[in-house]
Coordinates of C-alpha atoms in Angstrom, one line a residue:
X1 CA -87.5 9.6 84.2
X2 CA -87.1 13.2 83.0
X3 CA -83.7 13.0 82.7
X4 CA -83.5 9.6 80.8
X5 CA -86.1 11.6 78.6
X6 CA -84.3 14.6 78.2
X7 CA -81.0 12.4 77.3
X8 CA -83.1 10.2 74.6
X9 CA -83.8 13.5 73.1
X10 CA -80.7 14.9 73.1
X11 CA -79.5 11.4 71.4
X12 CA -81.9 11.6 68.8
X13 CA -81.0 15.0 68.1
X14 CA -77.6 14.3 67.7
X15 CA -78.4 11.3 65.7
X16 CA -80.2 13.9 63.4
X17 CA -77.7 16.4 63.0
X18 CA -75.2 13.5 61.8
X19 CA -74.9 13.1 58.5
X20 CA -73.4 9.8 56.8
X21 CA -69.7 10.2 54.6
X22 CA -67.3 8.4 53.7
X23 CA -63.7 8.5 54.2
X24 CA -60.7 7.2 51.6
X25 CA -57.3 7.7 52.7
X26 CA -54.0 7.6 50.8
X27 CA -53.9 3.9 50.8
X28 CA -56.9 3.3 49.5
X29 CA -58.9 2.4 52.6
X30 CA -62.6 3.0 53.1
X31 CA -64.1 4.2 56.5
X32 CA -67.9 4.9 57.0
X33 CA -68.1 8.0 59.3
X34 CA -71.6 9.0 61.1
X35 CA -70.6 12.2 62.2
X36 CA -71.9 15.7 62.9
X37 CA -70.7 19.0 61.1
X38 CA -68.5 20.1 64.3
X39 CA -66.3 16.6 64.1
X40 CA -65.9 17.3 59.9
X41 CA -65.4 21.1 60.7
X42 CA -62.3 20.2 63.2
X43 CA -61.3 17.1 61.1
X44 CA -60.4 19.0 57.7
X45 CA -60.3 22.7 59.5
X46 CA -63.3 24.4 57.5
X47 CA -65.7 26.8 58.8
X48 CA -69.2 26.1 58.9
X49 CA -70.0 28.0 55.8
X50 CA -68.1 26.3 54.1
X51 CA -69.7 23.0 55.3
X52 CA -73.0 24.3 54.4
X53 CA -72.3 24.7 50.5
X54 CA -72.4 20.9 50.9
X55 CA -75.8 20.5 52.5
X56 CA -78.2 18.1 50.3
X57 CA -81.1 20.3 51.9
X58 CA -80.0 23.7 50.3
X59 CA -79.5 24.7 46.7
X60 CA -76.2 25.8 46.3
X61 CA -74.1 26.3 42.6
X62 CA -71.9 24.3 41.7
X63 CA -68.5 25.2 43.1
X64 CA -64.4 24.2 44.3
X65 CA -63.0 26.0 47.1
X66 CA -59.4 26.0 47.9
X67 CA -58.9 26.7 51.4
X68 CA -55.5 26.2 53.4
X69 CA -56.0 22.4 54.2
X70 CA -58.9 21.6 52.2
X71 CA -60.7 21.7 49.0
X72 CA -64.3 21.9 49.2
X73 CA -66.2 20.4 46.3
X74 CA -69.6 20.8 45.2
X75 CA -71.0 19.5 41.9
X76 CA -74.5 18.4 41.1
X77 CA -74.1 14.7 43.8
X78 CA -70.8 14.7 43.8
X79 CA -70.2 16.8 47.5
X80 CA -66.4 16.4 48.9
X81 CA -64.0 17.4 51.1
X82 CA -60.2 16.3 49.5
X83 CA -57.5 16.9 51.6
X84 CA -53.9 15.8 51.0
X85 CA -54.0 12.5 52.1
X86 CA -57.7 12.0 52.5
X87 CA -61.1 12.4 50.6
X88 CA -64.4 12.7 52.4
X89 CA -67.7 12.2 50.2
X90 CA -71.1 13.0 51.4
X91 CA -74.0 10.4 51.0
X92 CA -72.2 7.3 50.0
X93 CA -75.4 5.1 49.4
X94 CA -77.0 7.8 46.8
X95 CA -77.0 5.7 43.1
X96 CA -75.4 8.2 41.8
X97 CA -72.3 8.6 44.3
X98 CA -71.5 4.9 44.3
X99 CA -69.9 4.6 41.0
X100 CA -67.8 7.5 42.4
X101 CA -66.7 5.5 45.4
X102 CA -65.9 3.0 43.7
X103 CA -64.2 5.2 41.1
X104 CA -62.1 6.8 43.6
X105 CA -61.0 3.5 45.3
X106 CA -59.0 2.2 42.8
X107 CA -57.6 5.2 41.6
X108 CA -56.2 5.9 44.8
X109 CA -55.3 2.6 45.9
X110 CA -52.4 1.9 42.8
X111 CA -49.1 3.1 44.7
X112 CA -50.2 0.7 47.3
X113 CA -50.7 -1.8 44.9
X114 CA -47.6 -1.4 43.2
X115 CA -46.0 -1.6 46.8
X116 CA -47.0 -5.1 47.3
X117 CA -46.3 -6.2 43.3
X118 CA -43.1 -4.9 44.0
X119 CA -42.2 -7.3 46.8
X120 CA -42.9 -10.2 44.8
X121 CA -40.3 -9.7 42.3
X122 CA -41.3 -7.6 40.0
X123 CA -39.2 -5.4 38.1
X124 CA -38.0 -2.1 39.0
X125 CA -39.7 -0.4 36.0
X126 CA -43.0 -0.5 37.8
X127 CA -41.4 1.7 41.1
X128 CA -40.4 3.7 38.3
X129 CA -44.2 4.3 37.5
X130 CA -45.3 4.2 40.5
X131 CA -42.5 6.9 41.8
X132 CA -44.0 9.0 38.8
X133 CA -47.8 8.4 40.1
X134 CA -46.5 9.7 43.4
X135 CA -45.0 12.9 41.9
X136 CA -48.7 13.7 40.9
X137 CA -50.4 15.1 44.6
X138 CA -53.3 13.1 46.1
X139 CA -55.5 16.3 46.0
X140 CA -55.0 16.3 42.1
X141 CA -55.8 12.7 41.4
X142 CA -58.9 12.8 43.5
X143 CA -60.1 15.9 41.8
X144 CA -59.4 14.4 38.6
X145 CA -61.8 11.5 39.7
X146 CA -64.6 13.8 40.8
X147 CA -64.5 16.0 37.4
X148 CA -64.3 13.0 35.4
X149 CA -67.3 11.7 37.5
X150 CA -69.1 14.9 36.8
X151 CA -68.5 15.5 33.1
X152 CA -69.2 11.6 32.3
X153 CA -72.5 12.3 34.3
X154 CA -73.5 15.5 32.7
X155 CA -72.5 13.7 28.9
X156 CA -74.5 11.0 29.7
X157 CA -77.6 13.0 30.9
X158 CA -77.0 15.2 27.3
X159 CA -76.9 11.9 24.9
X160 CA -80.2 10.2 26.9
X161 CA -81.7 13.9 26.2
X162 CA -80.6 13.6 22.4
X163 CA -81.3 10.4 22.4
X164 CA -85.2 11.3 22.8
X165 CA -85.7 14.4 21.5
X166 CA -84.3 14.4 18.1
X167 CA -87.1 11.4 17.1
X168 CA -89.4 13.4 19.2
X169 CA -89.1 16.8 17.1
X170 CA -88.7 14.8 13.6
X171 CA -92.2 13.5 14.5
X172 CA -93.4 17.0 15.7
X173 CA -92.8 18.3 12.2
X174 CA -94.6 15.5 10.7
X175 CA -97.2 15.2 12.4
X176 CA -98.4 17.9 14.9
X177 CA -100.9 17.0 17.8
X178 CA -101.1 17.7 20.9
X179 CA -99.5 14.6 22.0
X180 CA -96.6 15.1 20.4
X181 CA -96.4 18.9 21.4
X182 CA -96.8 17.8 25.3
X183 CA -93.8 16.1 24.6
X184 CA -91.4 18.1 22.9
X185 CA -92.7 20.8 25.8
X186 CA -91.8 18.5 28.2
X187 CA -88.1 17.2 26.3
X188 CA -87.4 21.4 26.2
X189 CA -88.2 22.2 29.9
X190 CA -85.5 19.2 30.7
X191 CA -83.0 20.3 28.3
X192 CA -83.1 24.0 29.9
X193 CA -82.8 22.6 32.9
X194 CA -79.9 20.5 32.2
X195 CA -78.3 23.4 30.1
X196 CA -78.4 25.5 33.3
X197 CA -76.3 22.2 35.5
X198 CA -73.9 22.0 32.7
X199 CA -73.3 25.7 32.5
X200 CA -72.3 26.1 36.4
X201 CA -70.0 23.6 36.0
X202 CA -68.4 25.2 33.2
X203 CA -68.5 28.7 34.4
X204 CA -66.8 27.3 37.7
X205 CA -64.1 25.6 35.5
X206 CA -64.0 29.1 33.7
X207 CA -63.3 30.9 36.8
X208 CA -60.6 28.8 38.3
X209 CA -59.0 28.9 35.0
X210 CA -59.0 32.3 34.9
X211 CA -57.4 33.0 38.1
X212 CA -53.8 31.8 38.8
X213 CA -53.9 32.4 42.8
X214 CA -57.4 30.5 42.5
X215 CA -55.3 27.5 41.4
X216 CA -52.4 27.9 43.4
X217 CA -54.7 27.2 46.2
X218 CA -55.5 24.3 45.4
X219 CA -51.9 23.4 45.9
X220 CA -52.4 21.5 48.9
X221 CA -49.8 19.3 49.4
X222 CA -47.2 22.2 48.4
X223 CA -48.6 24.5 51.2
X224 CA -48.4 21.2 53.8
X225 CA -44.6 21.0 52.6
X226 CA -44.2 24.7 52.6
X227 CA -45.6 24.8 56.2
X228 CA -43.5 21.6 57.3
X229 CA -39.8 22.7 55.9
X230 CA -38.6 25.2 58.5
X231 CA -39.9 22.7 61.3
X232 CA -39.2 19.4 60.3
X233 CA -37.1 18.0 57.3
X234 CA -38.8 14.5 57.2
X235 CA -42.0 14.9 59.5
X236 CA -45.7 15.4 59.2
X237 CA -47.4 17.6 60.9
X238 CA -49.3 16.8 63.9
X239 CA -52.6 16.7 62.9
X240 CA -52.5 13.8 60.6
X241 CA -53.4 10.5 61.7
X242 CA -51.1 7.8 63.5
X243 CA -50.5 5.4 60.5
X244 CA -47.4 4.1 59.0
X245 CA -48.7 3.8 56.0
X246 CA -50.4 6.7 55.0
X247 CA -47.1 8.5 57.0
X248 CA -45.3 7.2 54.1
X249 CA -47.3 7.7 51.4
X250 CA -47.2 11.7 52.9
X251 CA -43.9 11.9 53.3
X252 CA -43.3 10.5 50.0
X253 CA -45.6 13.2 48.4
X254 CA -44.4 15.9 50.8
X255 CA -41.0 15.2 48.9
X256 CA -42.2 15.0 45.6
X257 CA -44.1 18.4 45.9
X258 CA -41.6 19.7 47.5
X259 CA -38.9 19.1 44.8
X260 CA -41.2 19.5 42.3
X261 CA -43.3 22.6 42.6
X262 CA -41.9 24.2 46.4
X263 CA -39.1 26.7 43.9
X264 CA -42.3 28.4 41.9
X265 CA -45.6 28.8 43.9
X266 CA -46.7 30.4 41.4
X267 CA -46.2 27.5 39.0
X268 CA -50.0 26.4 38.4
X269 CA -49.0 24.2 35.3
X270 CA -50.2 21.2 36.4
X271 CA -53.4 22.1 37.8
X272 CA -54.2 23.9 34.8
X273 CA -53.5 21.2 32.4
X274 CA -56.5 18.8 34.3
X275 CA -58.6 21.3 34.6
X276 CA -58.6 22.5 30.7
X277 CA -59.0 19.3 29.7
X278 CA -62.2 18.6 31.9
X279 CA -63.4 22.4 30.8
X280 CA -63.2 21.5 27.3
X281 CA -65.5 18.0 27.9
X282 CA -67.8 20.2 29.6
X283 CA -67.8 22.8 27.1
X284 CA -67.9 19.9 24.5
X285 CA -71.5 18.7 26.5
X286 CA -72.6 22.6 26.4
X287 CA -72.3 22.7 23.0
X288 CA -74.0 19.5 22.2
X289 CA -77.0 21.4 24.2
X290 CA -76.9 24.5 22.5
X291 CA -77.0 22.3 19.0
X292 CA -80.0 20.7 20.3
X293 CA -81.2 23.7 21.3
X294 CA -81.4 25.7 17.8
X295 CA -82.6 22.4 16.3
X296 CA -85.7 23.2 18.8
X297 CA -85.9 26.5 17.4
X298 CA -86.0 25.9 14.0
X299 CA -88.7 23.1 14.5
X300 CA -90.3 25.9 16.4
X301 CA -89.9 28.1 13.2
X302 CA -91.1 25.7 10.9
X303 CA -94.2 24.7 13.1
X304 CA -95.0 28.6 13.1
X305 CA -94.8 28.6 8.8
X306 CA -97.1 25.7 8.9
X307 CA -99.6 27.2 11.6
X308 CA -99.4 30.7 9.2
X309 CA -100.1 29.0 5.7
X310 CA -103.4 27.2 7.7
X311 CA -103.9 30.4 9.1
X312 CA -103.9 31.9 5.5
X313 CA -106.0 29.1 4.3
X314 CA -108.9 29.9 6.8
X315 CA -108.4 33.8 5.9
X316 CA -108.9 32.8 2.0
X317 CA -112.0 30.3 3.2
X318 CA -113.9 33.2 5.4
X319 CA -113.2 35.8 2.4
X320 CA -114.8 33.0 0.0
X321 CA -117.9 33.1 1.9
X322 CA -118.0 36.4 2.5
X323 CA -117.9 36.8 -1.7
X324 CA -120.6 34.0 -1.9
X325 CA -122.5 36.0 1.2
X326 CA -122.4 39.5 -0.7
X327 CA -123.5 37.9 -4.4
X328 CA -126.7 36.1 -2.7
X329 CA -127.2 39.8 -1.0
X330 CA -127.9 41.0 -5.2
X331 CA -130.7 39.1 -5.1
X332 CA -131.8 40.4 -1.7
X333 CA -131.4 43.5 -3.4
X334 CA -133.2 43.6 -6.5
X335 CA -136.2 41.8 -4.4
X336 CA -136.3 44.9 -2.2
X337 CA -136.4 46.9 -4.7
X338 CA -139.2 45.2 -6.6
X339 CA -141.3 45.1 -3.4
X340 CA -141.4 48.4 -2.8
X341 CA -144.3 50.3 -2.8
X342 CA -143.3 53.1 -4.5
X343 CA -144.8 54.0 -8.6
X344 CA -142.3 53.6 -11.1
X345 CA -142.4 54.0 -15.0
X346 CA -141.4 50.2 -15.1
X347 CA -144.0 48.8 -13.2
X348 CA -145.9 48.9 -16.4
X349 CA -143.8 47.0 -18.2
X350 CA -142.5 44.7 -15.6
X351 CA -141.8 41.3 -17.7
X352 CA -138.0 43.3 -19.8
X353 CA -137.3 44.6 -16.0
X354 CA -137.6 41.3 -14.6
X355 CA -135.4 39.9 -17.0
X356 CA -132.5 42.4 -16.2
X357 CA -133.2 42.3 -12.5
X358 CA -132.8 37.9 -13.0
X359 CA -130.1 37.3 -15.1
X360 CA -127.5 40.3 -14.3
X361 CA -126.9 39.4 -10.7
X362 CA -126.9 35.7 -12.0
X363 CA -124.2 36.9 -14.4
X364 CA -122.2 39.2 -11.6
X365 CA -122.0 36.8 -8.7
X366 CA -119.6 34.1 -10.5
X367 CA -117.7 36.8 -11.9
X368 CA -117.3 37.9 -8.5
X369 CA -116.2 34.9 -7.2
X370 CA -113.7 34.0 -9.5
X371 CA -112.4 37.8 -8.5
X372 CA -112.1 37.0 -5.1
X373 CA -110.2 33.0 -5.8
X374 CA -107.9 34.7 -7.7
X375 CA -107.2 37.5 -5.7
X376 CA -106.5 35.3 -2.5
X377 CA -104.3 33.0 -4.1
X378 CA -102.1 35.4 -5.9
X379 CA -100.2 36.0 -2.8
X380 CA -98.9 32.7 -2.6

């Protein structure tokens, strides 16, 4: 009984540590895998910290690795392992990954498709195209799909945000409550936060970009045909999978790359070429943040020049009642003044002093008023 329990345990645990991907091969073909880290580690030959930049559990940047059989991709969902003749993408049931499955399924599976069209009489322009699709390595057109995925995602994020806050701010600046400042708070902290997604992408692009030998290892299929030449003339190596079909397609692209790109490895022209053109829709999305973003500032600036001409209006209110305090003091005065019990000369003929001590504070006060109106709004 303790050992049954011990191996339910150790089942469970391994059901734990397995994480759900999905495989697409050469041809096109989708395989669920339930495997654990060790069986991807020995499948694409990573190491384990590269693995773990793809964890869902731990908050890594956005980034593409080049290693020597493998390109590790990480970008927002989007978590891959391309190889050259096989794409593995983590979490294939997340919303947001199925469109990229889908995605990457038919843009893998044309040269197959062309295959078949091609036995059923059709003309030899389409080997043509198809012979030029295959020139194009597998690693590249799966990486084109996941950038395309990626950008598309990030623009669409951007125009929802735009889509909310422009009405949101015009609003704001016609009507300011705290209703519709909760909002436009709320609008900013999600445009930050998607300013900050869209910026690691780009600043990966950036980087890759800016170094050649970055690039070059991304090269995959021209470091399997590198590796393969001395050896073998026609064969794979030995640690691809037993299929004539996906043998084909390799061999095929093993040529390809080989007569293509194996005379320069330093000729990244390709590379570069899909990956400007991605870095400039991402930069494209960045900038349509960072337009958003002063649009937020100057409805800041303008909610600040009405809160300082209310301010100013309470400053001339308090100084009007101040005025009005300080002329109702004169009377206060001259009442003191008149109650005091002290002999003066006019005490005899208090009825004239009455009269000044009435009317010339009466006089003074409005005259004192109008001083101060006019005084507080000379400024503006």
């Amino acid at each position: 009984m303790a050992a049954a329990g011990a191996g339910t345990g150790s089942e469970g645990k391994k059901r734990g540590a397995s994480r759900s991907w999905i495989l697409l091969d050469a041809a096109g073909e989708e395989q669920l895998l339930d495997a654990d880290k060790y069986a991807i580690m020995r499948r694409v030959d990573i190491n384990a910290r590269d693995l773990r930049i793809l964890d869902p559990l731990l908050s890594y940047p956005s980034t593409i690795l080049g290693r020597e059989r493998a390109i590790v991709l990480n970008l927002e969902h989007i978590k891959a392992i391309i190889t050259s003749n096989e794409v593995l993408l983590r979490d294939p049931s997340d919303e947001n990954v199925i469109p990229v499955v889908e995605e990457l399924h038919r843009r893998l599976a044309p040269s197959s498709a062309t295959q078949h069209d091609g036995k059923e009489n059709l003309s030899g322009q389409h080997d043509v195209e198809g012979a030029e699709e295959d020139e194009s390595p597998f690693e590249f057109r799966a990486l084109e799909v996941t950038l395309e995925a990626i950008c598309s995602f990030l623009d669409a994020r951007t125009t929802e945000l735009e889509t909310d806050a422009y009405p949101a701010l015009d609003e704001l600046t016609s009507k300011i409550s705290s209703r519709n400042l909760d909002r436009v708070r709320k609008l900013k902290s999600g445009m930050t936060r998607l300013t900050a997604r869209v910026q690691k992408v780009r600043d990966e692009l950036e980087q890759l970009l800016d170094d050649d030998d970055d690039m070059a290892d991304l090269y995959l299929s021209r470091k399997l045909a590198g590796a393969s030449s001395p050896v073998s003339g026609s064969g794979g190596p030995n640690w691809f999978p037993a299929s004539p079909t996906i043998g084909s397609k390799i061999s095929r692209a093993s040529r390809a790359s080989a007569a293509t790109v194996h005379g320069n490895e330093n000729d990244v022209e390709e590379l570069e070429m899909l990956l400007e053109a991605y870095f400039m829709q991402v930069d494209g999305t960045l900038n349509k943040l960072t337009t958003l973003r002063e649009y937020i500032d100057d409805t800041e600036d303008y909610i600040n020049i009405q809160l300082d001409n209310h301010r100013n209006q309470l400053i001339q209110l308090e100084l009007f009642l101040s005025s009005g305090t300080v002329c109702l003091s004169l009377y206060s005065l001259v009442a003191g003044v008149f109650g005091m019990n002290i002999p003066y000369t006019w005490n005899d003929g208090h009825g004239y002093i009455f009269k000044w001590g009435f009317f010339v504070p009466l006089y003074l006060s409005p005259l004192l008023l109008t001083h101060d109106t006019r005084g507080s709004s000379d400024p503006e």
